[in-house]
Short mmCIF file of C-alpha atoms in Angstrom, two decimals:
data_model
loop_
_atom_site.label_atom_id
_atom_site.label_comp_id
_atom_site.label_asym_id
_atom_site.label_seq_id
_atom_site.Cartn_x
_atom_site.Cartn_y
_atom_site.Cartn_z
CA MET Y 28 -20.96 21.61 -9.35
CA ARG Y 29 -21.62 23.91 -6.43
CA GLY Y 30 -19.44 26.99 -6.41
CA THR Y 31 -17.15 28.04 -3.61
CA ALA Y 32 -19.25 31.13 -2.89
CA GLU Y 33 -22.26 28.96 -2.03
CA THR Y 34 -20.32 26.76 0.37
CA GLN Y 35 -18.77 29.79 2.05
CA GLY Y 36 -22.24 31.32 2.40
CA SER Y 37 -23.61 28.19 4.02
CA LEU Y 38 -20.95 28.41 6.69
CA SER Y 39 -22.44 31.67 7.96
CA GLN Y 40 -25.86 29.96 8.12
CA ILE Y 41 -24.53 27.38 10.59
CA GLU Y 42 -22.75 30.09 12.56
CA VAL Y 43 -25.94 32.14 12.83
CA VAL Y 44 -28.15 29.23 13.84
CA CYS Y 45 -25.71 27.14 15.89
CA GLY Y 46 -22.77 29.45 16.54
CA ASP Y 47 -22.78 28.88 20.30
CA LEU Y 48 -22.42 25.12 19.75
CA LEU Y 49 -19.31 25.32 17.54
CA ASP Y 50 -15.72 25.18 18.74
CA GLU Y 51 -13.76 28.41 18.57
CA ASP Y 52 -10.49 26.68 17.77
CA GLY Y 53 -9.15 23.22 16.93
CA PHE Y 54 -8.44 21.23 13.80
CA LEU Y 55 -11.86 21.65 12.20
CA VAL Y 56 -11.73 25.43 12.62
CA THR Y 57 -8.28 25.47 11.00
CA LEU Y 58 -9.55 23.19 8.22
CA GLY Y 59 -12.45 25.55 7.51
CA ALA Y 60 -10.02 28.47 7.27
CA ALA Y 61 -7.69 26.53 4.93
CA ARG Y 62 -10.47 25.49 2.54
CA GLY Y 63 -10.64 28.18 -0.11
CA THR Y 64 -7.40 29.87 0.99
CA VAL Y 65 -4.63 27.27 1.22
CA PHE Y 66 -6.36 25.12 -1.41
CA ASP Y 67 -9.42 25.68 -3.59
CA ASP Y 68 -11.32 24.07 -6.44
CA ALA Y 69 -8.93 25.34 -9.11
CA ASP Y 70 -6.06 23.37 -7.57
CA PHE Y 71 -7.79 20.09 -8.45
CA GLU Y 72 -8.94 20.93 -12.00
CA CYS Y 73 -6.38 18.51 -13.43
CA LEU Y 74 -8.26 15.61 -11.81
CA TYR Y 75 -11.23 16.18 -14.11
CA ALA Y 76 -10.18 16.10 -17.73
CA SER Y 77 -13.70 16.35 -19.10
CA ARG Y 78 -16.23 19.11 -18.50
CA ARG Y 79 -18.95 16.50 -18.47
CA GLY Y 80 -19.66 14.31 -15.47
CA ARG Y 81 -18.39 16.88 -12.96
CA PRO Y 82 -18.56 15.90 -9.26
CA SER Y 83 -21.64 16.85 -7.28
CA HIS Y 84 -19.38 18.20 -4.52
CA PRO Y 85 -16.56 20.73 -5.04
CA PRO Y 86 -13.12 19.07 -4.97
CA SER Y 87 -11.91 21.49 -2.29
CA VAL Y 88 -14.70 20.21 -0.02
CA LEU Y 89 -13.75 16.60 -0.80
CA ALA Y 90 -10.10 17.41 -0.05
CA ALA Y 91 -11.14 18.93 3.27
CA LEU Y 92 -13.22 15.85 4.08
CA LEU Y 93 -10.24 13.63 3.23
CA LEU Y 94 -7.97 15.61 5.58
CA ALA Y 95 -10.57 15.42 8.36
CA GLN Y 96 -10.90 11.67 7.84
CA LEU Y 97 -7.12 11.19 8.01
CA PHE Y 98 -6.75 13.44 11.05
CA TYR Y 99 -9.41 11.66 13.11
CA GLY Y 100 -8.60 8.20 11.72
CA VAL Y 101 -12.19 7.30 10.82
CA SER Y 102 -13.54 5.04 8.08
CA ASP Y 103 -15.12 6.26 4.84
CA ARG Y 104 -18.63 5.56 6.12
CA GLU Y 105 -17.92 7.27 9.43
CA ALA Y 106 -16.65 10.32 7.55
CA GLU Y 107 -19.94 10.34 5.61
CA ARG Y 108 -21.93 10.08 8.84
CA ARG Y 109 -20.06 12.95 10.48
CA SER Y 110 -20.48 15.16 7.43
CA ARG Y 111 -24.21 14.57 7.79
CA PHE Y 112 -24.78 14.84 11.55
CA ASP Y 113 -21.77 16.66 13.08
CA LEU Y 114 -22.21 20.45 13.08
CA SER Y 115 -18.47 21.09 13.46
CA TRP Y 116 -17.74 18.94 10.41
CA LYS Y 117 -20.47 20.69 8.41
CA ALA Y 118 -19.03 24.08 9.36
CA ALA Y 119 -15.48 23.04 8.37
CA LEU Y 120 -16.72 21.68 5.04
CA GLY Y 121 -19.01 24.63 4.39
CA LEU Y 122 -22.13 22.48 4.09
CA PRO Y 123 -25.64 23.85 4.72
CA LEU Y 124 -27.34 22.85 7.95
CA GLU Y 125 -29.87 20.65 6.12
CA HIS Y 126 -27.19 18.92 3.96
CA ARG Y 127 -27.43 15.11 4.08
CA GLY Y 128 -23.67 14.61 4.06
CA ILE Y 129 -21.13 13.60 1.44
CA PRO Y 130 -21.54 9.96 0.32
CA HIS Y 131 -18.54 7.82 1.11
CA VAL Y 132 -18.30 6.73 -2.53
CA CYS Y 133 -17.53 10.33 -3.48
CA LEU Y 134 -14.67 10.35 -0.98
CA VAL Y 135 -13.34 7.03 -2.28
CA GLU Y 136 -13.51 8.21 -5.90
CA PHE Y 137 -11.78 11.52 -5.12
CA ARG Y 138 -9.00 9.77 -3.20
CA ALA Y 139 -8.46 7.36 -6.09
CA ARG Y 140 -8.19 10.31 -8.49
CA LEU Y 141 -5.54 11.91 -6.27
CA VAL Y 142 -3.46 8.74 -6.19
CA ARG Y 143 -3.79 8.06 -9.93
CA ALA Y 144 -2.76 11.63 -10.74
CA GLY Y 145 0.25 11.44 -8.42
CA MET Y 146 -1.17 14.24 -6.27
CA ASP Y 147 -1.28 12.35 -2.97
CA ALA Y 148 1.68 14.44 -1.71
CA TRP Y 149 0.32 17.73 -3.08
CA LEU Y 150 -1.51 18.83 0.09
CA HIS Y 151 1.56 18.06 2.21
CA GLU Y 152 3.77 20.07 -0.16
CA ARG Y 153 1.32 22.96 -0.20
CA LEU Y 154 1.27 23.18 3.61
CA THR Y 155 5.06 22.96 3.97
CA GLY Y 156 5.22 25.71 1.34
CA VAL Y 157 2.96 27.87 3.52
CA ALA Y 158 5.22 27.22 6.53
CA LYS Y 159 8.31 28.02 4.46
CA ARG Y 160 6.89 31.38 3.36
CA ALA Y 161 5.99 32.13 6.98
CA GLY Y 162 9.64 31.58 7.91
CA VAL Y 163 8.97 29.03 10.65
CA ILE Y 164 10.99 26.14 9.17
CA GLY Y 165 14.53 25.70 10.40
CA HIS Y 166 17.46 23.80 8.92
CA ARG Y 167 17.80 20.91 11.38
CA ARG Y 168 16.00 17.57 11.00
CA VAL Y 169 15.38 14.55 13.19
CA VAL Y 170 14.76 11.34 11.24
CA ASP Y 171 13.45 7.93 12.17
CA SER Y 172 11.20 5.11 11.01
CA THR Y 173 8.35 3.22 12.59
CA GLY Y 174 6.64 -0.02 11.70
CA VAL Y 175 2.91 -0.12 11.03
CA ALA Y 176 0.78 -3.21 10.55
CA ASP Y 177 -1.31 -3.81 7.46
CA SER Y 178 -5.00 -4.72 7.51
CA VAL Y 179 -4.85 -8.19 5.97
CA ILE Y 180 -4.41 -11.63 7.48
CA THR Y 181 -0.91 -13.11 7.32
CA ARG Y 182 -1.14 -16.51 5.64
CA ASP Y 183 0.85 -19.68 6.19
CA THR Y 184 2.52 -21.54 3.34
CA VAL Y 185 -0.41 -23.83 2.57
CA SER Y 186 -2.96 -21.01 2.50
CA LEU Y 187 -0.66 -18.77 0.44
CA ILE Y 188 -0.10 -21.35 -2.31
CA ARG Y 189 -3.77 -22.35 -2.42
CA SER Y 190 -4.91 -18.71 -2.62
CA ALA Y 191 -2.42 -17.91 -5.37
CA ILE Y 192 -3.50 -20.97 -7.42
CA ARG Y 193 -7.17 -20.06 -6.89
CA ARG Y 194 -6.60 -16.50 -8.17
CA CYS Y 195 -4.78 -17.76 -11.28
CA LEU Y 196 -7.50 -20.30 -12.06
CA ALA Y 197 -10.23 -17.66 -11.65
CA LEU Y 198 -8.50 -15.39 -14.18
CA LEU Y 199 -7.90 -18.32 -16.53
CA ASP Y 200 -11.65 -19.11 -16.37
CA GLU Y 201 -12.34 -15.63 -17.78
CA ILE Y 202 -9.59 -15.63 -20.41
CA ASP Y 203 -9.68 -19.22 -21.68
CA PRO Y 204 -12.46 -21.42 -20.18
CA ASP Y 205 -11.37 -24.51 -22.16
CA GLY Y 206 -7.76 -24.03 -21.08
CA ALA Y 207 -8.91 -23.62 -17.49
CA THR Y 208 -10.78 -26.93 -17.69
CA ARG Y 209 -7.70 -28.71 -19.02
CA CYS Y 210 -5.51 -27.09 -16.39
CA ARG Y 211 -7.81 -28.17 -13.55
CA ALA Y 212 -7.86 -31.73 -14.87
CA SER Y 213 -4.06 -31.90 -14.71
CA LEU Y 214 -3.85 -30.86 -11.05
CA ALA Y 215 -3.33 -33.32 -8.23
CA ARG Y 216 -5.99 -31.60 -6.10
CA ASP Y 217 -9.51 -30.54 -7.03
CA ASP Y 218 -10.38 -28.43 -3.96
CA TYR Y 219 -8.89 -25.05 -4.89
CA ASP Y 220 -12.31 -23.45 -5.25
CA ARG Y 221 -13.05 -24.17 -1.60
CA ASP Y 222 -11.90 -21.86 1.18
CA GLY Y 223 -10.14 -23.12 4.26
CA LYS Y 224 -7.49 -25.74 4.83
CA PRO Y 225 -7.56 -29.17 3.11
CA GLU Y 226 -9.05 -31.98 5.15
CA ILE Y 227 -6.04 -34.06 6.11
CA CYS Y 228 -4.67 -35.39 9.38
CA TRP Y 229 -2.58 -32.39 10.38
CA ALA Y 230 -0.96 -34.40 13.18
CA SER Y 231 0.62 -36.71 10.59
CA PRO Y 232 4.03 -35.54 9.28
CA GLU Y 233 3.62 -37.81 6.25
CA GLU Y 234 0.28 -36.26 5.22
CA ARG Y 235 1.60 -32.74 5.73
CA ALA Y 236 4.66 -33.53 3.62
CA ALA Y 237 2.48 -35.05 0.88
CA LEU Y 238 0.23 -31.97 0.86
CA ILE Y 239 3.19 -29.60 0.45
CA ASN Y 240 4.51 -31.66 -2.45
CA GLU Y 241 1.07 -31.69 -4.12
CA LEU Y 242 0.67 -27.93 -3.76
CA PHE Y 243 4.16 -27.28 -5.10
CA ALA Y 244 3.56 -29.55 -8.09
CA ASP Y 245 0.16 -28.00 -8.80
CA GLY Y 246 1.63 -24.50 -8.60
CA CYS Y 247 4.23 -25.48 -11.20
CA ARG Y 248 1.55 -27.02 -13.45
CA VAL Y 249 -0.55 -23.84 -13.35
CA ILE Y 250 2.48 -21.72 -14.23
CA ILE Y 251 3.34 -23.99 -17.18
CA ALA Y 252 -0.28 -24.13 -18.39
CA CYS Y 253 -0.62 -20.33 -18.34
CA GLY Y 254 2.88 -19.53 -19.53
CA GLY Y 255 1.92 -18.72 -23.11
CA ILE Y 256 -1.00 -16.41 -22.30
CA ASP Y 257 -0.21 -12.73 -22.75
CA ASP Y 258 -2.61 -11.14 -20.28
CA PRO Y 259 -1.14 -8.44 -17.96
CA ALA Y 260 -3.30 -9.36 -14.95
CA LEU Y 261 -2.58 -13.06 -15.32
CA VAL Y 262 1.16 -12.41 -15.73
CA VAL Y 263 1.17 -10.55 -12.40
CA GLU Y 264 -0.70 -13.37 -10.65
CA LEU Y 265 1.59 -16.03 -12.15
CA ARG Y 266 4.64 -14.15 -10.94
CA LEU Y 267 3.11 -14.00 -7.46
CA LEU Y 268 2.28 -17.72 -7.61
CA GLY Y 269 5.88 -18.50 -8.50
CA VAL Y 270 7.14 -16.53 -5.51
CA VAL Y 271 4.81 -18.00 -2.87
CA THR Y 272 5.25 -21.53 -4.23
CA ALA Y 273 9.04 -21.48 -3.92
CA GLN Y 274 9.80 -19.13 -1.01
CA ASP Y 275 9.12 -21.51 1.89
CA VAL Y 276 10.36 -24.85 0.52
CA GLU Y 277 13.63 -26.60 -0.17
CA ASP Y 278 14.84 -29.84 -1.75
CA ASP Y 279 14.36 -32.78 0.61
CA GLY Y 280 17.14 -34.79 -1.05
CA ALA Y 281 14.77 -37.58 -2.08
CA GLY Y 282 13.26 -36.12 -5.23
CA GLY Y 283 10.66 -34.00 -3.45
CA ILE Y 284 10.43 -30.80 -1.44
CA ARG Y 285 9.87 -29.94 2.21
CA LEU Y 286 9.20 -26.84 4.28
CA ALA Y 287 12.43 -24.94 4.83
CA GLN Y 288 13.52 -24.32 8.42
CA ARG Y 289 14.05 -20.59 7.86
CA VAL Y 290 12.15 -17.48 6.84
CA ALA Y 291 12.85 -16.00 3.41
CA PRO Y 292 14.29 -12.45 3.69
CA GLU Y 293 11.57 -10.93 1.46
CA ARG Y 294 8.80 -13.39 2.26
CA VAL Y 295 5.41 -12.52 0.75
CA ILE Y 296 2.86 -12.87 3.55
CA SER Y 297 -0.39 -12.24 1.66
CA VAL Y 298 -1.59 -12.59 -1.93
CA VAL Y 299 -4.10 -9.80 -1.22
CA ASP Y 300 -1.34 -7.38 -0.19
CA PRO Y 301 1.85 -8.69 -1.85
CA ASP Y 302 3.93 -5.67 -0.77
CA ALA Y 303 3.49 -6.34 2.97
CA ARG Y 304 6.43 -7.96 4.75
CA HIS Y 305 7.50 -9.31 8.12
CA GLY Y 306 9.07 -6.49 10.14
CA HIS Y 307 10.47 -6.09 13.64
CA ARG Y 308 11.05 -3.14 15.94
CA SER Y 309 13.16 -5.32 18.24
CA ARG Y 310 13.85 -9.02 18.72
CA ARG Y 311 10.49 -9.49 20.44
CA ASP Y 312 8.40 -6.72 18.92
CA ARG Y 313 7.42 -7.99 15.49
CA TYR Y 314 4.71 -6.95 13.04
CA ASP Y 315 3.49 -7.61 9.51
CA GLY Y 316 3.09 -4.59 7.25
CA TYR Y 317 5.16 -1.58 6.22
CA LYS Y 318 7.74 0.86 7.48
CA LEU Y 319 7.13 4.62 7.59
CA HIS Y 320 10.20 6.86 7.34
CA ILE Y 321 9.84 10.50 8.41
CA SER Y 322 11.88 13.69 8.68
CA VAL Y 323 10.78 16.34 11.22
CA ASP Y 324 11.89 19.95 11.55
CA VAL Y 325 13.40 20.57 14.99
CA ASP Y 326 12.20 24.18 15.19
CA SER Y 327 8.63 24.05 13.88
CA ASP Y 328 7.86 20.40 14.78
CA LEU Y 329 6.42 19.92 11.28
CA PHE Y 330 6.70 16.78 9.17
CA MET Y 331 9.00 17.80 6.32
CA ALA Y 332 9.18 14.56 4.33
CA GLY Y 333 8.05 10.98 4.55
CA GLN Y 334 8.21 7.73 2.63
CA ALA Y 335 6.52 4.38 3.10
CA THR Y 336 8.46 1.25 2.19
CA ARG Y 337 8.31 -2.47 2.74
CA ALA Y 338 9.05 -3.44 6.32
CA THR Y 339 12.42 -4.91 5.29
CA ALA Y 340 13.88 -1.62 3.99
CA GLY Y 341 16.87 -0.26 5.91
CA ASP Y 342 16.52 3.14 7.56
CA GLY Y 343 19.82 4.48 6.27
CA GLU Y 344 18.89 3.68 2.67
CA ILE Y 345 15.94 6.11 2.74
CA LEU Y 346 17.75 9.13 4.22
CA ALA Y 347 18.86 10.60 0.90
CA GLY Y 348 15.31 10.49 -0.46
CA LEU Y 349 13.94 12.24 2.62
CA LEU Y 350 16.43 15.08 2.24
CA ASP Y 351 15.75 15.38 -1.49
CA ASP Y 352 12.03 15.89 -0.74
CA ASP Y 353 12.71 18.60 1.83
CA PRO Y 354 11.63 22.09 0.69
CA VAL Y 355 14.42 23.78 2.70
CA ALA Y 356 18.18 23.24 2.60
CA VAL Y 357 19.16 21.01 5.53
CA ALA Y 358 22.20 21.83 7.68
CA GLU Y 359 22.03 19.01 10.25
CA VAL Y 360 20.44 15.57 10.49
CA ILE Y 361 19.89 13.87 13.85
CA GLY Y 362 19.26 10.14 13.80
CA ASP Y 363 20.02 6.88 15.53
CA THR Y 364 22.72 4.36 14.72
CA HIS Y 365 20.89 3.11 11.61
CA TYR Y 366 21.64 6.43 9.90
CA GLY Y 367 25.26 6.66 11.04
CA ASN Y 368 26.82 4.34 8.47
CA VAL Y 369 29.85 5.27 6.40
CA GLU Y 370 27.91 5.82 3.18
CA ASN Y 371 25.59 8.40 4.75
CA ARG Y 372 28.50 10.17 6.43
CA ARG Y 373 30.42 10.42 3.19
CA VAL Y 374 27.43 11.66 1.15
CA LEU Y 375 26.26 14.20 3.74
CA ALA Y 376 29.79 15.47 4.29
CA SER Y 377 30.13 16.13 0.56
CA GLN Y 378 26.88 18.14 0.71
CA GLY Y 379 27.90 20.17 3.73
CA VAL Y 380 25.29 18.52 5.99
CA GLU Y 381 26.30 17.63 9.53
CA LEU Y 382 25.23 14.18 10.71
CA THR Y 383 24.57 13.76 14.43
CA ALA Y 384 24.25 10.00 14.74
CA PRO Y 385 26.28 7.34 16.54
CA ALA Y 386 28.52 5.23 14.34
CA PRO Y 387 27.37 1.61 14.05
CA PRO Y 388 29.20 -0.53 16.61
CA ALA Y 389 31.80 -2.92 15.28
CA SER Y 390 30.59 -6.51 15.23
CA ALA Y 391 32.44 -9.27 17.07
CA SER Y 392 31.79 -12.80 18.26
CA LYS Y 393 30.43 -13.05 21.77
CA GLY Y 394 33.20 -12.73 24.34
CA TYR Y 395 35.77 -11.42 21.83
CA PHE Y 396 37.30 -7.96 21.41
CA SER Y 397 35.58 -5.83 18.78
CA LYS Y 398 37.34 -3.45 16.45
CA ASP Y 399 36.28 -0.54 18.67
CA GLU Y 400 38.64 -1.80 21.39
CA PHE Y 401 41.67 -1.36 19.12
CA THR Y 402 43.38 2.03 18.82
CA ILE Y 403 43.63 3.06 15.18
CA ASP Y 404 46.09 5.84 14.33
CA LEU Y 405 45.74 6.68 10.65
CA GLY Y 406 48.40 9.37 10.85
CA ALA Y 407 51.02 6.94 12.09
CA GLY Y 408 49.55 4.09 10.05
CA THR Y 409 49.28 1.75 13.04
CA VAL Y 410 46.74 -0.29 14.99
CA THR Y 411 47.31 -1.04 18.69
CA CYS Y 412 45.56 -4.03 20.25
CA PRO Y 413 44.24 -4.25 23.85
CA ALA Y 414 47.47 -6.06 24.84
CA GLY Y 415 49.61 -3.17 23.55
CA GLN Y 416 50.91 -4.94 20.43
CA ILE Y 417 51.20 -2.81 17.28
CA ALA Y 418 50.42 -3.73 13.66
CA THR Y 419 51.08 -1.66 10.56
CA ILE Y 420 48.33 -0.49 8.22
CA PRO Y 421 49.25 -1.25 4.57
CA THR Y 422 49.80 1.84 2.40
CA THR Y 423 47.94 0.39 -0.58
CA THR Y 424 45.13 2.42 -2.16
CA ALA Y 425 42.71 -0.53 -2.13
CA SER Y 426 39.27 0.14 -0.68
CA ARG Y 427 39.77 -2.61 1.93
CA ARG Y 428 42.98 -2.89 3.92
CA GLN Y 429 43.90 -5.17 6.79
CA ALA Y 430 46.28 -4.63 9.68
CA ARG Y 431 47.69 -8.06 10.55
CA PHE Y 432 49.23 -8.87 13.93
CA GLY Y 433 50.55 -12.24 12.76
CA ALA Y 434 50.79 -15.68 14.32
CA ARG Y 435 54.02 -14.97 16.27
CA VAL Y 436 52.55 -11.88 17.94
CA CYS Y 437 49.29 -13.53 18.91
CA ALA Y 438 50.63 -16.99 19.84
CA GLY Y 439 51.92 -16.06 23.28
CA CYS Y 440 49.48 -13.23 24.03
CA PRO Y 441 47.66 -13.65 27.37
CA LEU Y 442 44.51 -12.10 25.80
CA ARG Y 443 44.44 -14.42 22.80
CA ASP Y 444 41.38 -16.34 24.08
CA ARG Y 445 39.39 -13.10 24.02
CA CYS Y 446 40.77 -11.88 20.70
CA THR Y 447 40.94 -14.50 17.96
CA LYS Y 448 40.78 -18.19 17.04
CA ARG Y 449 42.70 -17.72 13.79
CA SER Y 450 45.98 -19.58 13.63
CA GLY Y 451 47.39 -16.70 11.60
CA GLY Y 452 46.61 -14.14 14.28
CA ARG Y 453 44.14 -11.25 14.57
CA THR Y 454 43.39 -8.96 11.63
CA VAL Y 455 41.64 -5.57 11.71
CA ASP Y 456 39.87 -4.25 8.62
CA ILE Y 457 40.53 -0.62 7.74
CA ASN Y 458 37.72 1.03 5.79
CA ARG Y 459 38.55 3.58 3.11
CA ASP Y 460 36.46 6.04 5.16
CA GLU Y 461 37.89 4.94 8.48
CA GLU Y 462 38.68 8.54 9.34
CA LEU Y 463 34.97 9.39 9.32
CA LEU Y 464 34.19 6.46 11.63
CA ILE Y 465 37.00 7.33 14.05
CA GLU Y 466 35.79 10.92 14.27
CA ALA Y 467 32.19 9.75 14.82
CA ARG Y 468 33.19 7.34 17.61
CA GLN Y 469 35.23 9.99 19.37
CA THR Y 470 32.54 12.66 19.00
CA ARG Y 471 29.83 10.41 20.39
CA TRP Y 472 31.11 10.76 23.96
CA THR Y 473 31.43 14.54 23.99
CA PRO Y 474 28.93 16.65 26.02
CA GLU Y 475 28.00 18.64 22.88
CA PHE Y 476 27.01 15.50 20.97
CA ARG Y 477 24.95 14.21 23.87
CA HIS Y 478 23.15 17.53 24.21
CA ARG Y 479 22.23 17.66 20.52
CA TYR Y 480 21.40 13.96 20.33
CA ARG Y 481 18.76 14.37 23.05
CA GLN Y 482 16.61 16.15 20.47
CA ARG Y 483 16.19 12.85 18.64
CA ALA Y 484 13.45 12.01 21.16
CA GLN Y 485 11.28 14.55 19.32
CA VAL Y 486 10.84 12.19 16.39
CA GLU Y 487 9.67 9.38 18.69
CA ARG Y 488 6.75 11.56 19.73
CA LYS Y 489 6.00 12.33 16.08
CA ASN Y 490 6.01 8.61 15.28
CA ALA Y 491 3.44 8.05 18.00
CA GLN Y 492 1.39 10.98 16.71
CA LEU Y 493 1.51 9.56 13.19
CA LYS Y 494 0.01 6.24 14.29
CA SER Y 495 -2.44 7.56 16.87
CA ARG Y 496 -6.12 6.74 16.17
CA ARG Y 497 -5.10 4.22 13.51
CA ALA Y 498 -3.31 1.04 14.60
CA LYS Y 499 -3.26 -0.43 11.08
CA LEU Y 500 -2.92 0.95 7.58
CA PRO Y 501 -6.36 1.07 5.96
CA TRP Y 502 -5.04 0.80 2.38
CA ARG Y 503 -3.14 -2.01 0.65
CA GLY Y 504 0.11 -1.84 -1.26
CA VAL Y 505 3.24 0.24 -0.77
CA ARG Y 506 2.00 2.85 -3.26
CA LYS Y 507 -1.18 3.48 -1.29
CA ALA Y 508 0.68 3.20 2.01
CA ASN Y 509 2.84 6.09 0.86
CA ALA Y 510 -0.26 8.04 -0.19
CA TRP Y 511 -1.77 7.48 3.27
CA LEU Y 512 1.45 8.74 4.88
CA GLN Y 513 1.56 11.90 2.74
CA LEU Y 514 -2.07 12.76 3.49
CA ARG Y 515 -1.74 11.93 7.19
CA MET Y 516 1.31 14.21 7.47
CA ALA Y 517 -0.62 16.96 5.69
CA ALA Y 518 -3.49 16.69 8.19
CA LEU Y 519 -1.17 16.75 11.20
CA ASN Y 520 0.83 19.66 9.78
CA LEU Y 521 -2.40 21.57 9.17
CA ASP Y 522 -3.33 21.13 12.82
CA ASN Y 523 0.15 22.24 13.89
CA LEU Y 524 0.02 25.36 11.72
CA GLY Y 525 -3.44 26.20 13.09
CA ARG Y 526 -2.25 25.91 16.68
CA SER Y 527 0.72 28.10 15.79
CA MET Y 528 -1.72 30.74 14.48
CA ILE Y 529 -0.06 30.63 11.06
CA LEU Y 530 -3.40 29.67 9.45
CA ALA Y 531 -5.62 31.61 11.83
CA GLY Y 532 -8.89 32.24 10.08
#
């Protein structure tokens, strides 16, 4: 393995020969300064348990190449090409002028080692540690999430079931060839080894219904045939087959099944990437992939923590994990309505953390008064409706209480048509943490709240920065999606620290 001294020496060779052609600042200059100072070969010794079969390239150089790849959003082969032909990349990596570049397989193998060792967040943690020691990190955070598409094709129900059956049969061929032959003979269809859709008349509802029933039955037969085989890989594939076979169908009432007229909440959309899910940024803006949750320091503009989840995960559920991963004690969190629920307010209040986020609006049927239009006075124990009628809040200690206006109060009310359809009159639920919600709704309209809440726009820019140069996640699975996020944040933070002259080399 080449030593660090040799790679550092080769940098001066490029500077002497091509110094006028190199940039004087920028990400690659910062990366060259960080290699050997912020991280070096010794930091990655744990990735190589044996002294034999050492890598032909120092791990610090591979780590630098990985950061450059993530910063510029290029493929493995493009990273190899740039390390061979681009002088700025060679200088940042410390490669000699005549070096033929780092093979992409070396980059792939190093990245896999990082993920297997649980070190995918190590570079991000090291850089936030540098910023912490420099004293540039504040105690206020803006949080948000953004959806990102995966790199696989979203399959329909027919393709999903056929692909899942095909994968199970392929594994069964390896484990038990005779059993695979018997299993295939029991199936209604014999075309699972062929790609593409079955050749039926797709315009015929009867043929489509028959196909769905055949696929469902064959999926069940494969699961039963393989049920007694104790092979970890096959068990995983059978579990996936069971999910995709059942998620989109329902009983047709005549002894068969039919496609359900709804979308399953956690619908698997690909057998190649089973963790990917349907997500939506709004009613019209939908995507298939993952959700990236981030926390950004208001003062330094650095990514402080991040987590990738399935696209169906709620934003507020991830907030506690983001704060736990923060290297600095947080005093204030700024977020949108998704983070302003009662649970987050109660937890953060107990930790002494101020939450600047609007309270979720009270739900109501279209055209009817919501709970927000009632005046709740916890001190007096009363609720006043828009018509001026007053109901008493029960003094019970139950977690859920209801203020009831009663049928006699509501019967003759001129606003009844906009308030309730219940014959027993309108009721208003009182949460056990209602005081927190009342305070949040009152605070939302103050000039101070509006001034501080404007800083939430900072995280929107960071979301855009996170996804720039890469429209889709290049890796599959939520575990690798999280690894990509950690490394991408590390690369962007490194650039930020370089521009701030904290890592000036």
